[in-house]
XYZ file of N, CA and C in Angstrom:
549
model
N 7.631 -24.049 40.580
C 7.412 -22.690 39.615
C 7.026 -21.451 40.307
N 7.513 -20.367 39.634
C 7.381 -18.915 40.841
C 7.116 -17.820 39.991
N 6.473 -17.420 40.303
C 5.405 -15.971 39.686
C 6.633 -15.097 39.867
N 6.601 -14.425 38.938
C 7.557 -12.836 39.183
C 7.240 -12.029 38.302
N 7.508 -10.849 38.868
C 7.699 -9.555 38.105
C 8.688 -8.280 38.517
N 8.713 -7.343 37.805
C 9.845 -6.412 38.279
C 9.120 -5.062 38.585
N 9.681 -4.294 39.535
C 8.650 -2.945 39.749
C 9.839 -2.228 40.436
N 9.529 -0.688 40.580
C 9.935 0.324 41.067
C 8.734 -0.012 42.696
N 9.499 0.445 43.968
C 8.975 0.743 44.877
C 8.542 1.991 45.182
N 7.492 1.819 46.072
C 7.026 3.517 46.525
C 7.284 3.993 47.638
N 7.906 4.771 47.729
C 8.623 5.118 49.158
C 7.171 5.509 50.181
N 7.875 5.463 51.431
C 6.452 5.835 52.532
C 5.716 7.003 52.053
N 6.061 8.426 52.035
C 5.277 9.689 51.796
C 4.603 9.316 50.422
N 4.682 9.036 49.686
C 4.071 8.540 48.355
C 3.030 7.710 48.823
N 3.279 6.583 49.386
C 2.507 5.451 49.861
C 1.124 5.957 50.701
N 1.932 6.967 51.408
C 0.905 7.709 52.198
C -0.657 8.286 51.470
N 0.101 9.241 50.519
C -0.765 9.783 49.963
C -1.848 8.896 49.056
N -1.249 7.775 48.548
C -1.908 6.489 47.857
C -3.145 6.114 48.656
N -2.299 6.037 49.654
C -3.649 5.162 50.959
C -4.558 5.927 51.327
N -4.337 7.312 51.430
C -5.347 8.516 51.696
C -6.777 8.344 50.228
N -5.888 7.815 49.044
C -7.023 7.455 48.118
C -7.974 6.189 48.435
N -7.695 5.527 49.313
C -8.664 4.255 49.427
C -9.749 4.248 50.398
N -10.454 5.091 50.099
C -11.971 5.822 50.769
C -13.081 6.110 49.757
N -14.298 6.211 50.363
C -15.509 6.583 49.653
C -15.766 5.838 48.268
N -15.286 4.326 47.946
C -15.906 3.761 47.193
C -16.026 2.271 47.333
N -17.775 2.433 48.051
C -17.705 0.912 48.347
C -17.918 -0.303 47.617
N -17.272 -1.351 48.283
C -17.357 -2.590 47.190
C -15.808 -2.820 46.979
N -15.155 -1.835 46.946
C -14.040 -2.052 46.340
C -12.670 -2.715 47.159
N -12.199 -3.426 46.568
C -10.850 -4.038 47.820
C -9.918 -3.351 47.633
N -9.378 -3.208 48.425
C -8.338 -1.965 48.433
C -6.858 -2.791 48.519
N -5.757 -2.186 47.547
C -4.409 -2.982 47.705
C -3.922 -2.545 49.012
N -3.621 -3.366 49.937
C -2.309 -3.220 50.634
C -1.068 -2.654 50.495
N -0.971 -1.446 51.728
C -0.309 -0.468 51.379
C 1.470 -1.027 50.494
N 1.563 -2.101 51.544
C 2.946 -2.403 51.650
C 2.999 -3.412 50.119
N 1.742 -3.360 49.514
C 1.999 -3.715 47.958
C 1.780 -2.794 46.903
N 1.976 -1.816 47.422
C 1.607 -0.578 46.538
C 3.256 -0.823 45.383
N 3.351 -0.739 43.896
C 4.608 -0.847 43.359
C 4.518 -0.350 41.881
N 5.194 -0.008 41.098
C 4.738 0.597 39.791
C 5.534 -0.537 38.832
N 5.101 -1.739 38.421
C 5.049 -2.908 37.903
C 6.160 -2.318 35.967
N 7.141 -3.344 35.820
C 8.067 -2.857 34.626
C 7.941 -3.659 34.252
N 7.763 -5.253 34.393
C 7.652 -6.173 33.403
C 7.198 -7.470 34.218
N 5.584 -7.924 33.822
C 5.118 -9.310 34.571
C 5.825 -10.518 33.623
N 6.529 -11.526 34.183
C 7.072 -12.789 33.939
C 6.224 -13.789 33.977
N 5.337 -13.623 34.967
C 4.415 -15.149 35.336
C 5.231 -16.178 35.846
N 4.386 -17.002 35.727
C 5.053 -17.912 35.917
C 6.199 -18.817 35.466
N 7.173 -19.194 35.938
C 7.890 -19.627 35.259
C 8.973 -20.664 36.221
N 9.502 -21.498 35.825
C 10.342 -22.567 36.045
C 11.349 -21.761 36.981
N 12.043 -22.845 38.232
C 13.135 -22.101 39.235
C 14.208 -22.084 38.150
N 14.636 -22.516 36.985
C 15.937 -22.643 36.302
C 15.996 -20.953 35.609
N 14.840 -20.836 34.850
C 14.470 -19.536 34.540
C 14.126 -18.729 35.179
N 13.938 -18.696 36.278
C 14.401 -17.623 37.144
C 15.470 -17.424 37.972
N 16.128 -18.334 37.518
C 17.987 -17.894 37.634
C 18.353 -17.285 36.657
N 17.977 -17.376 35.165
C 18.320 -16.682 34.089
C 17.872 -15.281 34.113
N 16.673 -15.342 34.784
C 15.915 -13.802 34.756
C 16.846 -12.935 35.879
N 17.119 -13.532 37.372
C 17.893 -12.822 37.848
C 19.609 -12.978 36.957
N 19.667 -13.144 36.387
C 21.254 -13.000 35.972
C 20.992 -11.855 34.703
N 19.761 -11.693 33.870
C 19.182 -10.750 33.152
C 19.193 -9.588 33.728
N 18.847 -9.505 34.737
C 18.175 -8.048 35.423
C 19.741 -7.658 36.098
N 20.519 -8.259 36.418
C 21.576 -7.788 37.321
C 21.997 -7.222 36.124
N 22.383 -7.316 34.875
C 23.009 -6.806 33.839
C 22.356 -5.317 33.176
N 21.281 -4.913 33.895
C 20.253 -3.938 33.189
C 21.142 -2.586 33.814
N 21.586 -1.763 33.121
C 22.098 -0.328 33.736
C 20.996 0.587 34.417
N 20.942 1.255 35.614
C 20.193 2.096 35.913
C 20.441 3.302 36.565
N 20.220 4.211 35.869
C 20.789 5.664 36.605
C 19.525 6.207 37.606
N 19.644 6.873 38.674
C 18.863 7.299 39.566
C 17.945 8.215 38.676
N 16.545 8.380 39.087
C 15.578 9.102 38.130
C 14.328 9.435 38.976
N 13.747 10.551 38.683
C 12.508 11.005 39.559
C 10.860 10.016 38.869
N 10.134 10.178 39.706
C 8.652 9.229 39.088
C 7.665 10.607 40.080
N 6.723 11.155 39.233
C 5.643 11.629 39.604
C 4.387 10.905 39.310
N 3.329 10.433 40.393
C 2.418 10.009 40.557
C 1.207 11.316 40.038
N 0.155 10.832 39.209
C -0.788 11.965 39.468
C -1.825 11.577 38.496
N -2.934 11.698 39.067
C -4.230 11.069 38.314
C -4.957 9.806 39.038
N -6.120 9.520 38.761
C -6.532 7.990 38.664
C -7.107 7.973 37.626
N -7.427 6.355 37.288
C -7.962 6.284 36.172
C -8.364 4.569 36.503
N -8.878 3.405 35.334
C -9.220 2.515 35.710
C -8.835 1.733 34.255
N -8.801 0.562 34.952
C -8.579 -0.683 33.409
C -10.315 -1.422 33.556
N -10.352 -1.521 32.041
C -11.346 -2.257 32.030
C -12.682 -1.711 31.344
N -12.714 -0.438 30.919
C -13.369 0.119 30.404
C -14.973 0.436 30.588
N -15.880 -0.262 29.640
C -17.211 -0.437 30.407
C -17.438 -0.989 31.114
N -15.977 -2.130 31.850
C -16.616 -2.451 32.875
C -15.236 -2.414 33.897
N -15.152 -1.461 34.494
C -14.081 -1.356 35.526
C -13.723 -2.183 35.988
N -12.312 -3.129 36.453
C -11.978 -3.850 37.332
C -10.594 -3.661 38.068
N -9.963 -2.601 37.671
C -8.894 -2.206 38.277
C -8.727 -0.845 38.604
N -8.539 -0.246 39.628
C -8.675 1.492 39.909
C -7.232 1.527 39.956
N -6.585 2.275 39.246
C -5.136 2.858 39.883
C -5.045 4.463 39.973
N -3.469 4.751 40.430
C -3.158 5.798 40.042
C -2.205 5.883 39.019
N -2.320 7.251 38.216
C -1.231 7.371 37.185
C 0.478 7.342 37.477
N 1.278 7.425 36.761
C 2.663 7.829 36.912
C 3.166 8.030 35.370
N 3.540 9.558 35.408
C 3.875 10.156 34.878
C 4.968 9.786 33.755
N 4.894 9.027 32.412
C 5.577 8.857 31.789
C 7.230 9.697 31.711
N 8.121 9.238 31.744
C 9.499 9.901 31.562
C 10.237 8.821 30.480
N 11.537 9.870 29.826
C 12.124 8.687 29.335
C 13.144 7.990 30.234
N 13.350 8.214 31.463
C 14.204 7.168 31.732
C 13.241 6.062 32.240
N 12.096 6.619 32.452
C 11.424 5.025 32.827
C 10.984 4.345 31.228
N 10.740 5.074 30.433
C 10.360 4.412 29.824
C 11.612 3.421 29.255
N 12.985 3.881 29.384
C 13.893 2.969 28.840
C 14.636 2.450 29.807
N 13.817 2.319 31.079
C 14.213 1.481 31.637
C 13.026 0.197 31.478
N 11.906 0.497 31.160
C 11.356 -0.750 31.401
C 11.442 -1.000 29.679
N 11.811 -0.664 28.718
C 12.305 -1.490 27.548
C 13.114 -2.110 27.681
N 14.381 -1.673 28.542
C 15.338 -2.670 29.021
C 14.987 -3.932 29.222
N 14.352 -3.891 30.260
C 13.378 -4.781 31.319
C 12.691 -6.020 29.845
N 11.837 -5.807 29.327
C 11.707 -6.189 27.779
C 12.357 -6.860 27.413
N 13.450 -6.113 26.849
C 14.500 -6.448 25.971
C 15.183 -8.037 26.849
N 15.344 -7.561 28.148
C 16.049 -9.012 28.697
C 15.128 -10.088 28.706
N 13.929 -9.899 29.312
C 13.143 -11.024 29.357
C 13.008 -11.748 27.802
N 13.028 -10.985 27.173
C 12.961 -11.879 25.912
C 14.095 -12.462 25.242
N 15.501 -11.990 25.532
C 16.807 -12.941 25.675
C 16.757 -13.789 26.449
N 16.117 -14.171 27.461
C 15.770 -15.144 28.612
C 14.871 -16.398 27.453
N 13.933 -15.692 26.928
C 12.822 -16.768 26.231
C 11.771 -16.309 26.527
N 11.109 -15.684 27.379
C 9.695 -15.032 27.640
C 9.147 -14.831 26.501
N 7.909 -15.149 26.626
C 7.156 -14.217 25.267
C 6.921 -12.834 25.457
N 7.285 -11.843 24.287
C 6.893 -10.468 24.324
C 5.292 -10.146 25.174
N 5.638 -9.109 25.990
C 4.339 -8.872 26.166
C 3.632 -7.773 25.114
N 2.726 -8.397 24.789
C 1.373 -7.370 23.976
C 0.632 -6.426 24.508
N 0.498 -6.451 25.795
C 0.023 -4.823 25.910
C 1.152 -3.523 25.955
N 0.500 -2.042 25.190
C 1.267 -1.218 25.394
C 1.236 -1.129 27.002
N 2.750 -0.191 27.591
C 2.951 -0.276 28.739
C 2.477 0.983 29.547
N 1.682 0.864 30.507
C 1.045 1.616 30.860
C 1.443 2.174 32.600
N 2.406 3.043 32.605
C 2.443 2.892 34.435
C 1.722 3.623 35.108
N 1.276 2.701 36.149
C 0.892 2.688 37.204
C 1.002 2.205 38.637
N 0.143 2.630 39.817
C 0.320 1.973 40.812
C -1.343 1.503 41.120
N -1.188 0.161 40.844
C -2.721 -0.179 41.526
C -3.268 -0.131 42.841
N -4.752 0.661 43.257
C -4.918 0.895 44.353
C -5.988 0.298 45.166
N -6.808 -0.603 43.962
C -7.852 -1.194 44.465
C -8.615 -2.303 42.894
N -9.185 -3.518 43.067
C -9.597 -4.461 42.750
C -11.390 -3.796 42.921
N -11.979 -3.991 41.437
C -13.130 -3.028 41.387
C -14.337 -4.514 41.044
N -14.236 -5.791 41.169
C -15.199 -6.611 40.970
C -16.851 -6.391 41.722
N -16.573 -5.913 42.682
C -18.318 -5.286 43.680
C -18.652 -3.815 43.274
N -17.862 -3.099 42.427
C -17.986 -2.167 42.189
C -18.894 -1.476 40.899
N -20.070 -0.832 40.596
C -20.444 -0.471 39.446
C -19.905 0.568 38.662
N -19.926 0.126 37.361
C -19.134 1.169 36.487
C -19.482 2.797 36.750
N -20.944 3.225 37.278
C -20.962 4.354 37.590
C -20.316 4.827 38.737
N -20.361 4.287 39.826
C -19.588 4.493 40.743
C -18.297 4.171 40.436
N -17.513 3.804 40.181
C -16.050 3.503 39.736
C -16.367 4.742 38.638
N -16.477 5.523 37.741
C -16.116 6.576 36.991
C -16.665 7.937 37.889
N -17.463 7.674 39.006
C -17.760 9.088 40.215
C -16.664 9.112 40.843
N -16.216 7.744 41.334
C -14.934 8.098 42.130
C -13.724 8.323 41.336
N -13.768 8.377 39.854
C -12.340 8.940 39.603
C -12.552 10.173 39.189
N -13.675 10.778 38.671
C -13.709 12.054 38.368
C -13.889 13.182 39.487
N -14.060 12.285 41.087
C -14.096 13.402 42.261
C -12.317 12.967 42.784
N -11.858 12.131 42.107
C -9.900 12.522 42.482
C -9.275 12.514 41.537
N -9.913 12.600 40.240
C -8.728 13.180 39.128
C -7.872 13.593 39.783
N -7.384 14.377 40.642
C -6.469 15.716 40.611
C -5.263 15.144 41.264
N -5.425 13.775 41.794
C -4.625 13.560 42.810
C -3.069 13.438 42.470
N -2.194 13.628 43.107
C -0.766 13.863 43.042
C -0.150 13.483 44.334
N 0.928 12.943 44.235
C 1.602 12.812 45.194
C 3.117 13.588 44.888
N 3.726 13.150 45.862
C 5.158 14.032 46.199
C 5.978 13.009 45.207
N 6.760 14.158 44.254
C 7.981 13.643 43.431
C 9.182 12.351 44.039
N 9.469 11.558 44.005
C 10.159 10.875 44.620
C 11.319 10.436 43.733
N 12.864 10.365 44.153
C 13.561 9.109 43.164
C 13.676 8.071 43.343
N 13.679 6.959 42.414
C 14.137 5.906 42.584
C 15.539 5.584 41.823
N 16.034 4.758 42.801
C 17.578 4.077 42.732
C 17.474 2.955 41.850
N 17.063 1.711 42.170
C 16.720 0.564 42.070
C 15.367 0.057 41.521
N 15.397 -1.157 41.108
C 14.159 -1.582 40.854
C 14.513 -2.894 41.505
N 12.991 -3.664 41.859
C 12.880 -4.733 42.863
C 12.198 -5.796 41.955
N 12.815 -7.122 41.924
C 12.167 -8.304 41.904
C 11.496 -8.936 42.548
N 10.279 -9.161 42.390
C 9.163 -9.728 43.410
C 8.766 -10.880 43.091
N 8.159 -11.705 43.855
C 7.479 -13.102 43.341
C 6.038 -12.500 43.977
N 5.197 -13.279 43.623
C 3.819 -13.254 44.192
C 2.841 -14.698 44.077
N 2.100 -14.784 45.094
C 1.484 -16.003 45.001
C 0.491 -15.737 44.305
N 0.075 -17.505 43.692
C -0.846 -17.251 42.355
C -2.395 -17.033 42.910
N -2.688 -15.872 42.748
C -4.447 -15.661 43.284
C -4.605 -14.300 42.771
N -5.996 -13.829 42.715
C -6.506 -12.968 42.446
C -6.122 -11.703 43.128
N -5.607 -10.777 42.375
C -4.990 -9.490 42.621
C -3.437 -9.780 43.396
N -2.682 -10.937 43.470
C -1.425 -10.811 43.964
C -0.818 -10.886 45.270
N -1.290 -10.176 46.182
C 0.037 -10.011 47.004
C -0.642 -11.046 48.101
N -0.027 -11.053 49.079
C 1.048 -10.212 49.436
C 2.521 -10.553 48.527
N 3.199 -9.504 48.192
C 4.399 -9.814 47.405
C 5.453 -9.647 47.808
N 6.376 -10.417 48.035
C 7.996 -10.842 48.593
C 9.210 -10.382 47.756
N 9.661 -9.168 48.333
C 11.002 -8.959 47.263
C 12.069 -10.262 47.673
N 12.265 -10.387 46.477
C 13.492 -11.436 46.066
C 14.560 -10.536 45.976
N 14.844 -9.722 45.179
C 16.341 -8.964 45.307
C 15.906 -7.623 44.248
N 16.981 -6.976 44.833
C 16.693 -5.556 44.266
C 18.425 -5.223 43.483
N 17.882 -4.253 42.543
C 18.899 -4.320 41.515
C 19.158 -2.771 40.908
N 20.238 -1.972 40.966
C 21.704 -2.717 40.946
C 21.815 -3.112 42.642
N 22.465 -4.335 42.827
C 22.464 -4.425 43.895
C 23.940 -3.676 45.021
N 23.553 -2.926 46.121
C 24.571 -1.905 46.189
C 24.979 -2.202 47.562
N 24.901 -3.961 48.396
C 25.255 -4.304 49.431
C 27.035 -4.577 49.408
N 27.553 -4.493 49.919
C 29.062 -4.692 49.631
C 29.678 -5.229 51.243
N 30.145 -5.973 50.670
C 31.069 -6.728 51.918
C 32.032 -5.623 52.559
N 32.147 -5.332 53.651
C 33.375 -3.807 54.020
C 34.628 -4.997 54.462
N 35.501 -4.214 53.839
C 37.011 -5.110 54.039
C 37.544 -4.495 55.590
N 38.347 -5.883 56.585
C 38.674 -5.702 57.242
C 40.006 -5.174 57.594
């Protein structure tokens, strides 16, 4: 079994801005900068033969370059926040790409995603942070923004089965721009 998900990678300039958010909240378990990403579709634990089908399906997803904007901070968990995130401004190209991932995974035979898609970059896990502290932090950082960046590819990642997931391993990028030079 292998735990898989697809995501957009975060370039260095935006990752640097995200890393600056990672202070001022005692008890937060900050995500490693190298593990910042914008999830498109979480597949979960799949058998190796299904992973091969996933690879084939992902290779067929068309993608045109588009811009991504990070803005604001928020949480998942409501009255008991467990995750702190930086927001990703929804755009039509992002909505279409995520929808293509969902459709491709259904064709492979995976169960439909039941949660509404909320694009974000996880910044911290909050298991040891009070609700009041979490919301105070969010209020103090709600004007967060990072430079707009262009994405040209999406990435298939694998993750170890643990709380918080990382470190993540890049399995493959799509579309695959690598080519063999002719001699």
